[in-house]
Coordinates of C-alpha atoms in Angstrom, one line a residue:
Chain A
X1 CA 71.4 43.4 -94.2
X2 CA 74.6 44.0 -95.9
X3 CA 74.9 47.8 -96.4
X4 CA 78.1 49.0 -95.0
X5 CA 81.6 48.8 -96.5
X6 CA 82.1 46.2 -99.2
X7 CA 85.4 44.8 -100.2
X8 CA 85.8 42.9 -103.5
X9 CA 88.0 39.9 -102.9
X10 CA 90.8 39.6 -105.5
X11 CA 92.2 36.1 -105.6
X12 CA 94.1 33.8 -107.9
X13 CA 95.0 30.1 -107.5
X14 CA 93.3 29.9 -104.2
X15 CA 95.3 32.8 -102.8
X16 CA 93.7 36.1 -101.6
X17 CA 95.8 39.2 -102.7
X18 CA 97.4 41.1 -99.9
X19 CA 95.7 44.3 -101.0
X20 CA 92.3 42.7 -100.3
X21 CA 93.3 42.1 -96.7
X22 CA 94.6 45.7 -96.5
X23 CA 91.1 46.8 -97.8
X24 CA 89.4 44.7 -95.1
X25 CA 91.5 46.6 -92.5
X26 CA 90.5 49.9 -94.0
X27 CA 86.9 48.6 -94.1
X28 CA 87.0 48.1 -90.3
X29 CA 88.2 51.7 -89.8
X30 CA 85.5 53.1 -92.1
X31 CA 82.8 51.0 -90.5
X32 CA 83.9 52.4 -87.1
X33 CA 83.5 55.9 -88.5
X34 CA 80.1 55.5 -90.1
X35 CA 78.6 52.3 -88.8
X36 CA 77.5 49.2 -90.7
X37 CA 79.2 46.0 -91.4
X38 CA 82.4 45.1 -93.3
X39 CA 81.2 42.8 -96.1
X40 CA 83.6 40.8 -98.3
X41 CA 82.3 40.0 -101.7
X42 CA 83.8 36.9 -103.3
X43 CA 83.1 35.6 -106.7
X44 CA 84.8 32.2 -107.4
X45 CA 84.5 28.7 -108.6
X46 CA 84.9 27.6 -104.9
X47 CA 84.2 30.4 -102.4
X48 CA 84.4 28.2 -99.3
X49 CA 88.2 28.1 -99.2
X50 CA 88.4 31.8 -98.5
X51 CA 86.0 32.1 -95.6
X52 CA 88.5 31.5 -92.8
X53 CA 90.9 34.2 -93.9
X54 CA 88.2 36.8 -94.8
X55 CA 86.7 36.3 -91.3
X56 CA 90.0 36.5 -89.5
X57 CA 91.1 39.7 -91.4
X58 CA 87.9 41.6 -90.6
X59 CA 84.8 40.6 -92.6
X60 CA 81.5 40.6 -90.6
X61 CA 79.8 39.1 -93.6
X62 CA 80.7 37.4 -96.8
X63 CA 78.6 37.6 -99.9
X64 CA 79.6 34.4 -101.7
X65 CA 78.9 34.0 -105.3
X66 CA 79.9 30.6 -106.6
X67 CA 79.8 29.3 -110.1
X68 CA 81.9 27.1 -112.4
X69 CA 82.2 30.0 -114.9
X70 CA 83.9 32.1 -112.3
X71 CA 87.1 29.9 -112.4
X72 CA 88.8 32.8 -114.2
X73 CA 88.1 36.5 -113.6
X74 CA 85.8 38.1 -116.1
X75 CA 85.1 41.8 -116.1
X76 CA 81.7 41.3 -117.6
X77 CA 80.5 38.7 -115.1
X78 CA 82.0 40.6 -112.1
X79 CA 80.7 44.0 -113.1
X80 CA 77.2 42.6 -113.8
X81 CA 77.0 40.7 -110.6
X82 CA 78.4 43.5 -108.4
X83 CA 76.1 46.1 -110.0
X84 CA 73.1 43.9 -109.3
X85 CA 74.1 43.2 -105.7
X86 CA 74.9 46.9 -105.1
X87 CA 71.5 48.0 -106.4
X88 CA 69.7 45.6 -104.2
X89 CA 71.7 46.0 -101.0
X90 CA 73.0 49.6 -101.2
X91 CA 76.4 49.5 -99.7
X92 CA 78.0 52.8 -98.6
X93 CA 81.3 52.0 -100.3
X94 CA 82.9 49.3 -102.5
X95 CA 86.6 48.9 -102.1
X96 CA 88.9 47.4 -104.7
X97 CA 92.7 47.0 -104.8
X98 CA 94.2 49.5 -107.4
X99 CA 95.5 46.5 -109.2
X100 CA 95.2 45.4 -112.9
X101 CA 91.9 43.7 -112.0
X102 CA 90.6 46.3 -109.6
X103 CA 91.2 49.2 -112.1
X104 CA 89.6 47.2 -114.9
X105 CA 86.5 46.6 -112.9
X106 CA 86.2 49.8 -110.9
X107 CA 86.0 52.0 -113.9
X108 CA 83.3 49.9 -115.5
X109 CA 81.3 49.6 -112.4
X110 CA 81.5 53.4 -111.7
X111 CA 79.8 54.0 -115.1
X112 CA 77.2 51.2 -114.5
X113 CA 76.2 52.6 -111.2
X114 CA 76.9 56.3 -112.0
X115 CA 78.9 56.2 -108.8
X116 CA 81.9 58.2 -107.8
X117 CA 85.3 56.5 -108.2
X118 CA 88.1 57.5 -106.0
X119 CA 91.0 56.0 -107.9
X120 CA 94.3 54.7 -106.5
X121 CA 93.8 56.3 -103.1
X122 CA 96.5 56.2 -100.3
X123 CA 94.1 57.5 -97.6
X124 CA 90.3 57.2 -97.2
X125 CA 88.0 58.4 -94.5
X126 CA 84.3 59.1 -93.9
X127 CA 83.9 62.7 -92.7
X128 CA 80.8 64.9 -92.5
X129 CA 78.7 62.5 -94.5
X130 CA 81.3 62.2 -97.4
X131 CA 84.1 60.0 -98.3
X132 CA 87.4 62.0 -98.4
X133 CA 90.5 60.5 -100.0
X134 CA 94.0 61.4 -100.7
X135 CA 95.4 60.4 -104.1
X136 CA 98.6 61.1 -105.8
X137 CA 98.3 62.7 -109.3
X138 CA 100.9 63.3 -112.0
X139 CA 102.5 60.1 -110.7
X140 CA 102.9 61.7 -107.3
X141 CA 104.3 65.1 -108.3
X142 CA 101.2 66.4 -106.5
X143 CA 98.8 64.9 -104.0
X144 CA 95.1 65.7 -104.2
X145 CA 92.5 65.6 -101.5
X146 CA 89.3 64.6 -103.2
X147 CA 85.8 64.0 -101.9
X148 CA 82.8 62.1 -103.3
X149 CA 79.6 63.9 -104.2
X150 CA 76.1 62.4 -104.0
X151 CA 74.5 59.4 -102.4
X152 CA 75.3 56.4 -104.6
X153 CA 77.8 53.9 -103.3
X154 CA 81.3 55.3 -103.4
X155 CA 83.8 53.1 -105.3
X156 CA 87.4 53.4 -104.2
X157 CA 90.5 51.6 -105.5
X158 CA 93.2 51.5 -102.9
X159 CA 96.9 51.5 -103.6
X160 CA 98.6 48.3 -102.5
X161 CA 100.8 48.7 -99.4
X162 CA 99.3 52.2 -98.7
X163 CA 97.1 50.9 -95.8
X164 CA 98.3 48.8 -92.9
X165 CA 97.9 45.0 -93.0
X166 CA 95.4 44.1 -90.3
X167 CA 96.3 41.6 -87.6
X168 CA 94.2 38.5 -88.1
X169 CA 92.0 37.4 -85.2
X170 CA 91.6 33.6 -85.0
X171 CA 88.2 32.4 -84.2
X172 CA 86.4 35.4 -85.7
X173 CA 83.5 34.2 -87.9
X174 CA 81.7 36.0 -90.6
X175 CA 78.0 35.4 -91.5
X176 CA 77.8 33.9 -95.0
X177 CA 75.2 35.0 -97.6
X178 CA 75.2 32.8 -100.7
X179 CA 74.1 34.8 -103.6
X180 CA 73.1 33.5 -107.0
X181 CA 75.2 34.1 -110.1
X182 CA 73.5 35.2 -113.2
X183 CA 75.4 35.8 -116.4
X184 CA 75.0 39.1 -118.3
X185 CA 72.0 38.8 -120.6
X186 CA 74.0 40.0 -123.6
X187 CA 76.5 37.2 -123.0
X188 CA 80.2 37.8 -122.3
X189 CA 81.8 40.4 -124.6
X190 CA 85.2 39.2 -123.4
X191 CA 86.4 35.8 -122.5
X192 CA 89.8 35.1 -120.9
X193 CA 91.3 32.2 -122.7
X194 CA 94.5 31.7 -120.9
X195 CA 96.7 33.3 -118.3
X196 CA 100.4 33.3 -119.0
X197 CA 102.4 33.6 -115.8
X198 CA 105.5 35.8 -115.6
X199 CA 108.7 33.8 -115.6
X200 CA 109.5 32.3 -112.2
X201 CA 106.1 33.5 -110.8
X202 CA 107.9 36.8 -110.2
X203 CA 106.6 38.9 -107.3
X204 CA 105.0 42.2 -108.6
X205 CA 106.9 45.3 -107.8
X206 CA 103.8 46.9 -106.3
X207 CA 103.4 44.1 -103.8
X208 CA 107.0 43.4 -102.8
X209 CA 108.5 44.6 -99.5
X210 CA 111.9 45.0 -101.1
X211 CA 112.5 46.2 -104.7
X212 CA 115.9 46.0 -106.3
X213 CA 115.8 48.1 -109.4
X214 CA 118.3 48.6 -112.2
X215 CA 118.8 51.2 -114.9
X216 CA 121.1 52.0 -117.7
X217 CA 124.1 51.5 -115.5
X218 CA 123.6 47.7 -115.8
X219 CA 124.9 48.1 -119.3
X220 CA 122.9 45.1 -120.7
X221 CA 120.0 42.7 -119.9
X222 CA 122.4 39.9 -119.0
X223 CA 123.6 41.8 -115.9
X224 CA 120.1 41.9 -114.3
X225 CA 121.0 38.5 -113.0
X226 CA 123.0 40.3 -110.3
X227 CA 119.9 42.1 -109.2
X228 CA 117.8 39.0 -109.3
X229 CA 120.3 37.3 -107.0
X230 CA 120.2 40.3 -104.5
X231 CA 116.4 40.4 -104.8
X232 CA 116.1 36.7 -104.1
X233 CA 118.3 37.0 -101.0
X234 CA 116.0 39.7 -99.7
X235 CA 112.8 38.0 -100.9
X236 CA 112.1 41.0 -103.1
X237 CA 111.2 41.8 -106.7
X238 CA 113.3 43.3 -109.5
X239 CA 112.3 46.7 -110.9
X240 CA 113.6 48.6 -113.9
X241 CA 114.0 52.3 -114.8
X242 CA 112.5 53.5 -118.1
X243 CA 115.7 53.7 -120.2
X244 CA 116.4 50.0 -119.4
X245 CA 112.8 49.1 -120.5
X246 CA 113.0 51.3 -123.6
X247 CA 116.3 49.5 -124.5
X248 CA 114.4 46.3 -124.5
X249 CA 116.3 44.8 -121.5
X250 CA 113.4 44.1 -119.3
X251 CA 109.6 43.8 -119.5
X252 CA 107.5 46.9 -119.0
X253 CA 105.6 45.2 -116.2
X254 CA 108.7 45.8 -114.0
X255 CA 109.1 49.5 -114.9
X256 CA 109.0 51.9 -111.9
X257 CA 108.0 55.5 -112.5
X258 CA 105.6 57.8 -114.3
X259 CA 104.9 55.6 -117.3
X260 CA 105.4 52.4 -115.2
X261 CA 104.3 51.5 -111.7
X262 CA 104.3 53.5 -108.5
X263 CA 105.8 51.4 -105.7
X264 CA 105.7 51.7 -101.9
X265 CA 108.2 49.0 -100.6
X266 CA 109.9 49.1 -97.2
X267 CA 113.2 49.2 -99.0
X268 CA 114.1 50.3 -102.5
X269 CA 117.6 49.6 -103.8
X270 CA 118.3 51.7 -106.9
X271 CA 121.3 50.3 -108.8
X272 CA 122.8 52.2 -111.7
X273 CA 119.8 54.5 -111.9
X274 CA 120.6 58.2 -112.2
X275 CA 117.2 59.4 -110.9
X276 CA 115.3 61.3 -113.5
X277 CA 112.1 63.0 -112.1
X278 CA 109.9 60.5 -113.9
X279 CA 111.6 57.7 -111.9
X280 CA 111.7 59.5 -108.6
X281 CA 108.0 60.2 -108.5
X282 CA 107.5 56.4 -108.8
X283 CA 109.3 55.8 -105.5
X284 CA 107.9 58.6 -103.2
X285 CA 106.2 55.9 -101.2
X286 CA 109.3 53.9 -100.5
X287 CA 110.2 54.0 -96.8
X288 CA 114.0 53.6 -97.3
X289 CA 116.0 54.1 -100.5
X290 CA 119.6 52.8 -100.9
X291 CA 121.3 54.1 -104.1
X292 CA 124.3 52.5 -105.6
X293 CA 125.8 54.5 -108.4
X294 CA 129.3 55.3 -109.7
X295 CA 128.5 59.0 -110.2
X296 CA 128.5 60.9 -106.9
X297 CA 126.5 63.7 -108.6
X298 CA 123.6 61.4 -109.7
X299 CA 120.2 63.0 -108.6
X300 CA 119.2 59.6 -107.1
X301 CA 121.4 60.5 -104.1
X302 CA 119.2 63.5 -103.3
X303 CA 116.2 61.1 -102.8
X304 CA 118.2 58.3 -101.1
X305 CA 118.6 57.6 -97.4
X306 CA 121.8 55.7 -97.9
X307 CA 124.2 56.1 -100.8
X308 CA 127.1 54.0 -102.0
X309 CA 129.4 55.5 -104.7
X310 CA 131.0 52.5 -106.4
X311 CA 131.1 50.0 -109.2
X312 CA 127.8 48.2 -109.1
X313 CA 129.4 45.1 -110.7
X314 CA 131.6 44.8 -107.5
X315 CA 129.2 46.2 -104.9
X316 CA 126.0 44.3 -105.7
X317 CA 127.5 40.7 -105.8
X318 CA 129.5 41.5 -102.6
X319 CA 126.4 42.6 -100.7
X320 CA 124.5 39.5 -102.0
X321 CA 127.3 37.2 -100.8
X322 CA 127.4 38.9 -97.4
X323 CA 123.6 38.5 -97.0
X324 CA 123.8 34.9 -97.9
X325 CA 126.5 34.4 -95.3
X326 CA 124.6 36.2 -92.6
Chain B
X1 CA 86.2 49.7 -140.4
X2 CA 86.5 53.1 -138.7
X3 CA 88.8 53.4 -135.7
X4 CA 88.5 56.2 -133.2
X5 CA 91.4 57.0 -130.9
X6 CA 90.6 59.0 -127.7
X7 CA 93.6 61.1 -126.7
X8 CA 94.4 63.6 -124.0
X9 CA 96.9 66.4 -123.9
X10 CA 99.0 66.3 -120.7
X11 CA 102.0 68.1 -119.3
X12 CA 105.3 66.7 -120.7
X13 CA 106.6 64.3 -118.1
X14 CA 110.1 65.6 -117.5
X15 CA 108.7 68.9 -116.0
X16 CA 107.9 69.4 -112.4
X17 CA 104.5 70.8 -111.9
X18 CA 103.3 73.8 -109.8
X19 CA 100.0 74.2 -108.0
X20 CA 98.0 77.3 -108.9
X21 CA 97.3 80.0 -106.1
X22 CA 93.8 78.7 -105.5
X23 CA 95.3 75.3 -104.6
X24 CA 92.9 73.1 -106.5
X25 CA 94.6 72.8 -110.0
X26 CA 98.0 72.6 -111.7
X27 CA 99.3 76.0 -112.8
X28 CA 99.5 75.9 -116.6
X29 CA 101.9 78.8 -116.9
X30 CA 105.0 77.8 -118.9
X31 CA 104.1 74.2 -119.1
X32 CA 104.8 72.3 -122.2
X33 CA 102.1 69.9 -123.3
X34 CA 102.3 66.6 -125.3
X35 CA 100.0 63.8 -126.3
X36 CA 99.6 61.5 -123.2
X37 CA 102.4 58.9 -123.7
X38 CA 100.0 55.9 -123.5
X39 CA 97.8 57.5 -126.2
X40 CA 100.6 57.4 -128.7
X41 CA 100.6 53.6 -128.5
X42 CA 96.8 53.7 -129.2
X43 CA 97.3 56.0 -132.3
X44 CA 100.1 53.8 -133.6
X45 CA 98.0 50.6 -133.2
X46 CA 95.1 52.3 -135.0
X47 CA 97.3 53.3 -138.0
X48 CA 98.7 49.7 -138.2
X49 CA 95.3 48.2 -138.2
X50 CA 94.2 50.5 -141.0
X51 CA 97.3 49.7 -142.9
X52 CA 96.7 46.0 -142.5
X53 CA 93.1 46.1 -143.8
X54 CA 93.6 48.9 -146.3
X55 CA 90.3 50.5 -145.4
X56 CA 88.5 52.7 -143.0
X57 CA 89.6 55.9 -141.3
X58 CA 91.5 56.7 -138.1
X59 CA 89.9 59.6 -136.3
X60 CA 91.3 61.3 -133.2
X61 CA 89.0 62.6 -130.5
X62 CA 89.8 64.8 -127.6
X63 CA 87.8 66.7 -125.1
X64 CA 89.5 69.9 -124.0
X65 CA 90.2 73.6 -124.6
X66 CA 91.9 75.4 -127.5
X67 CA 95.5 74.3 -126.5
X68 CA 94.6 70.6 -127.1
X69 CA 94.6 71.2 -130.9
X70 CA 98.4 70.9 -130.7
X71 CA 98.0 67.3 -129.6
X72 CA 95.5 66.6 -132.3
X73 CA 97.9 68.1 -134.9
X74 CA 100.7 65.8 -133.6
X75 CA 98.4 62.8 -134.0
X76 CA 97.4 63.9 -137.5
X77 CA 101.1 64.3 -138.4
X78 CA 101.6 60.7 -137.3
X79 CA 99.1 59.8 -140.0
X80 CA 95.6 59.9 -138.5
X81 CA 92.9 61.0 -141.1
X82 CA 90.7 63.2 -139.0
X83 CA 90.5 65.0 -135.7
X84 CA 87.6 66.1 -133.6
X85 CA 87.7 68.4 -130.6
X86 CA 84.9 68.2 -128.2
X87 CA 85.1 71.7 -127.0
X88 CA 82.6 73.7 -125.0
X89 CA 83.0 76.0 -121.9
X90 CA 80.4 73.8 -120.3
X91 CA 82.8 70.8 -120.5
X92 CA 85.5 72.6 -118.3
X93 CA 85.9 70.9 -114.9
X94 CA 84.4 67.6 -116.0
X95 CA 85.6 64.7 -113.9
X96 CA 86.7 61.4 -115.5
X97 CA 83.3 59.8 -115.4
X98 CA 81.7 62.8 -117.1
X99 CA 84.5 62.9 -119.6
X100 CA 83.6 59.3 -120.5
X101 CA 80.0 60.3 -120.9
X102 CA 80.9 63.2 -123.2
X103 CA 83.1 61.0 -125.4
X104 CA 80.4 58.4 -125.5
X105 CA 77.8 61.0 -126.6
X106 CA 80.0 61.8 -129.6
X107 CA 81.0 58.2 -130.5
X108 CA 77.3 57.2 -130.4
X109 CA 76.8 59.5 -133.4
X110 CA 79.6 57.7 -135.3
X111 CA 80.0 54.2 -136.9
X112 CA 83.0 52.7 -135.2
X113 CA 84.5 49.2 -135.3
X114 CA 87.2 50.0 -132.7
X115 CA 87.9 52.6 -130.1
X116 CA 91.4 52.8 -128.7
X117 CA 92.8 55.0 -125.9
X118 CA 95.8 55.0 -123.6
X119 CA 95.4 53.0 -120.4
X120 CA 95.6 56.1 -118.3
X121 CA 96.4 59.8 -118.6
X122 CA 99.6 60.5 -116.8
X123 CA 98.3 63.7 -115.2
X124 CA 95.1 62.6 -113.6
X125 CA 96.1 58.9 -113.2
X126 CA 92.6 57.6 -112.8
X127 CA 92.8 54.7 -115.3
X128 CA 89.0 54.7 -115.7
X129 CA 87.9 56.6 -118.8
X130 CA 88.2 53.7 -121.3
X131 CA 86.3 51.3 -119.1
X132 CA 83.5 53.8 -118.3
X133 CA 83.4 54.8 -122.0
X134 CA 82.8 51.2 -123.0
X135 CA 80.0 50.9 -120.5
X136 CA 78.3 54.0 -121.8
X137 CA 78.7 52.7 -125.4
X138 CA 77.4 49.3 -124.4
X139 CA 80.4 47.5 -125.8
X140 CA 83.1 45.3 -124.2
X141 CA 86.5 46.6 -123.2
X142 CA 90.0 45.2 -122.6
X143 CA 92.4 47.3 -120.6
X144 CA 96.2 47.5 -120.6
X145 CA 96.6 45.8 -123.9
X146 CA 100.1 45.0 -125.0
X147 CA 99.3 42.9 -128.1
X148 CA 96.2 43.1 -130.3
X149 CA 95.2 40.9 -133.2
X150 CA 92.0 41.3 -135.2
X151 CA 90.3 38.3 -136.8
X152 CA 90.2 38.5 -140.6
X153 CA 86.5 39.0 -140.5
X154 CA 86.9 42.0 -138.0
X155 CA 84.2 40.6 -135.8
X156 CA 86.5 39.8 -133.0
X157 CA 89.9 40.4 -131.6
X158 CA 92.4 38.6 -129.4
X159 CA 94.2 40.8 -126.9
X160 CA 97.1 40.2 -124.6
X161 CA 96.6 42.2 -121.5
X162 CA 99.1 43.0 -118.8
X163 CA 98.0 41.8 -115.3
X164 CA 100.0 41.7 -112.1
X165 CA 102.4 38.8 -112.4
X166 CA 101.6 37.8 -116.0
X167 CA 99.5 38.2 -119.1
X168 CA 95.8 37.5 -119.8
X169 CA 94.9 36.3 -123.3
X170 CA 91.4 37.6 -123.9
X171 CA 89.1 37.2 -126.9
X172 CA 86.7 40.1 -127.4
X173 CA 83.8 40.7 -129.8
X174 CA 83.8 43.9 -131.8
X175 CA 83.1 46.8 -131.7
X176 CA 85.0 47.3 -128.4
X177 CA 87.2 49.6 -126.5
X178 CA 90.8 48.8 -125.9
X179 CA 93.2 50.7 -123.7
X180 CA 96.9 50.6 -124.6
X181 CA 99.7 49.6 -122.3
X182 CA 103.3 50.6 -123.0
X183 CA 104.9 48.0 -125.2
X184 CA 101.9 47.5 -127.5
X185 CA 104.1 48.8 -130.3
X186 CA 106.7 51.4 -131.1
X187 CA 105.0 54.7 -132.0
X188 CA 106.2 56.2 -135.2
X189 CA 107.6 59.8 -135.3
X190 CA 105.7 62.6 -137.0
X191 CA 107.1 62.8 -140.6
X192 CA 107.8 66.1 -142.3
X193 CA 105.3 65.2 -144.9
X194 CA 102.8 64.3 -142.2
X195 CA 103.4 67.6 -140.5
X196 CA 102.7 69.5 -143.7
X197 CA 99.6 67.6 -144.3
X198 CA 98.4 68.0 -140.7
X199 CA 98.7 71.8 -140.9
X200 CA 96.1 71.8 -143.8
X201 CA 93.6 69.5 -142.1
X202 CA 90.5 70.9 -140.5
X203 CA 89.9 70.1 -136.9
X204 CA 86.2 69.6 -136.3
X205 CA 84.9 71.3 -133.2
X206 CA 81.8 69.8 -131.5
X207 CA 79.8 71.5 -128.7
X208 CA 77.5 70.2 -125.9
X209 CA 74.4 71.3 -127.8
X210 CA 75.5 69.5 -131.0
X211 CA 75.7 66.3 -129.0
X212 CA 72.4 66.9 -127.4
X213 CA 74.0 66.9 -123.9
X214 CA 72.1 68.4 -121.0
X215 CA 74.2 71.2 -119.5
X216 CA 73.5 69.7 -116.1
X217 CA 75.1 66.4 -117.1
X218 CA 78.5 67.9 -118.0
X219 CA 81.2 70.0 -116.2
X220 CA 81.4 70.5 -112.5
X221 CA 77.6 70.3 -112.0
X222 CA 77.7 66.6 -113.0
X223 CA 80.9 65.7 -111.1
X224 CA 80.8 62.8 -108.7
X225 CA 84.4 63.5 -107.5
X226 CA 85.7 67.0 -106.4
X227 CA 89.3 68.0 -106.0
X228 CA 89.3 70.0 -102.8
X229 CA 93.0 70.7 -102.4
X230 CA 96.3 69.9 -104.1
X231 CA 99.6 69.8 -102.2
X232 CA 103.2 68.8 -102.8
X233 CA 104.3 65.4 -101.5
X234 CA 106.3 65.4 -98.3
X235 CA 109.9 65.9 -99.0
X236 CA 112.3 63.5 -97.4
X237 CA 114.1 65.2 -94.5
X238 CA 117.7 64.6 -93.4
X239 CA 119.5 64.0 -96.6
X240 CA 121.5 61.1 -97.7
X241 CA 124.0 59.3 -95.5
X242 CA 126.9 58.1 -97.7
X243 CA 128.4 54.8 -96.9
X244 CA 132.1 55.4 -97.3
X245 CA 135.2 53.3 -97.2
X246 CA 136.7 50.5 -99.2
X247 CA 134.5 47.8 -100.8
X248 CA 134.7 45.5 -97.8
X249 CA 133.8 48.3 -95.4
X250 CA 130.9 49.5 -97.6
X251 CA 129.5 46.0 -97.7
X252 CA 129.9 45.4 -94.0
X253 CA 128.1 48.6 -93.2
X254 CA 125.3 48.0 -95.7
X255 CA 124.7 44.5 -94.3
X256 CA 124.5 46.0 -90.8
X257 CA 122.0 48.5 -92.0
X258 CA 119.9 45.9 -93.7
X259 CA 120.0 43.7 -90.6
X260 CA 119.7 46.1 -87.7
X261 CA 118.2 49.2 -89.1
X262 CA 115.8 47.9 -91.7
X263 CA 115.4 44.3 -90.4
X264 CA 115.1 42.8 -93.9
X265 CA 117.7 40.0 -93.3

């Protein structure tokens, strides 16, 4: 029996993504609301390595699908296998991280199963026989309460860092169901040839606890080094405002805002960013914002918790040096 | 090879948006609309592929009411050949999955080598229509594409797709659906000549009946997700605390806040 709440395990290089663990925690809450097990579904070349962590973080059962072809994520293989398992075992819900992989897969699976997709949710509950979610729209300019209609499994992608990280319990053990892998009959339409890692294995802005972001005030790409040093000292990631990306200073993958990423770090340090509405909507989830800007009238100060009016080329290196000394 | 680009008209992003009195939709009063920014990359890519192979047509497709014709005209002014508006009162209130089903119903009547779209609409933010559309069409998809190269025989393509912390290099057989990430290209502006030509072009309107769509399979009746209520995000209370003083003083206080208040060092 493996109805209940499923969590698709996202992993790379033997590491489980944090958002998967957050989804397991959410799974436990949902299972308490509507009964059933929390089931982790893992597709990998070697599934065994993940069992301990999945058990400790809340899985009652693991559906383990192991195959050499699953060395690298494939939307075709994953969607095909998940659809088959879901048709057989009828879960109440299937949770994904709202990550590049989760979004890729959830949209396809939703059509395959004709199942509701609650996309990029920041709250999810089971109430009166329905799943009810909260999800930001227009990049967070408004927040929608949405509900699923119908009986098919509900698919939800959850925003990284929107749900609490569960406390692992040592010694918890999950039941393991090994499930067969069968490739899609039509063959694979897409094949991942290679994964090019971002320089320095950079932490993604959506997953970092601290984001240090720079804008036009940096005056040129070479000065982002100052932000990298501050981010390093705080174990954080470097983000960028749209004008700095449009100027070609930084890669779009680091852009925060309406046409970039929406971030929810504990601390967001905005450096030389004026604070256009398209940027501010990307940081509504940030717990604390520190703004450093030479213009005391910059709109970013209206959103910030702490403000420093000053020359970023003096202030930022001085803070970095002070942290390193501390 | 014919290329279809699925576009959506969305509120221009520098505007704040208001919720209508019923509380379940955005108020459209006074809003300025544009082509979804990610869709502009899709249009540009389609035009470049057509220019490279010197053949085929680029056709824009949108589902939506009368006002969406402005977005189609903008895309025509960029250089697209044709525009189709899937327009029917029955379509109003369709959720993203239903939208994908309607787009698929139209595309199934066409011969296409490629379907391009933006990776997400910046109003609904679901990031699911291109993937669902590909599933309904029975073709592969690649999302968040920032580089796309077609093989000379046009039977396959290699795409670079943005993933968290890197780039995936994916080969894909055609026909297929690709969703565009920012950075795929630099969209061209509408030219004056293009604008003049766009004014003269006919926009073809297609109804549910023409697509053979069952009225029960479109619009709110078919929805799997319902928006119950919209609200504004919580506004931060308390205002900003300015850290004053000379540089040394500002740095000392900031470090104290980072250590004691925020506990990040």
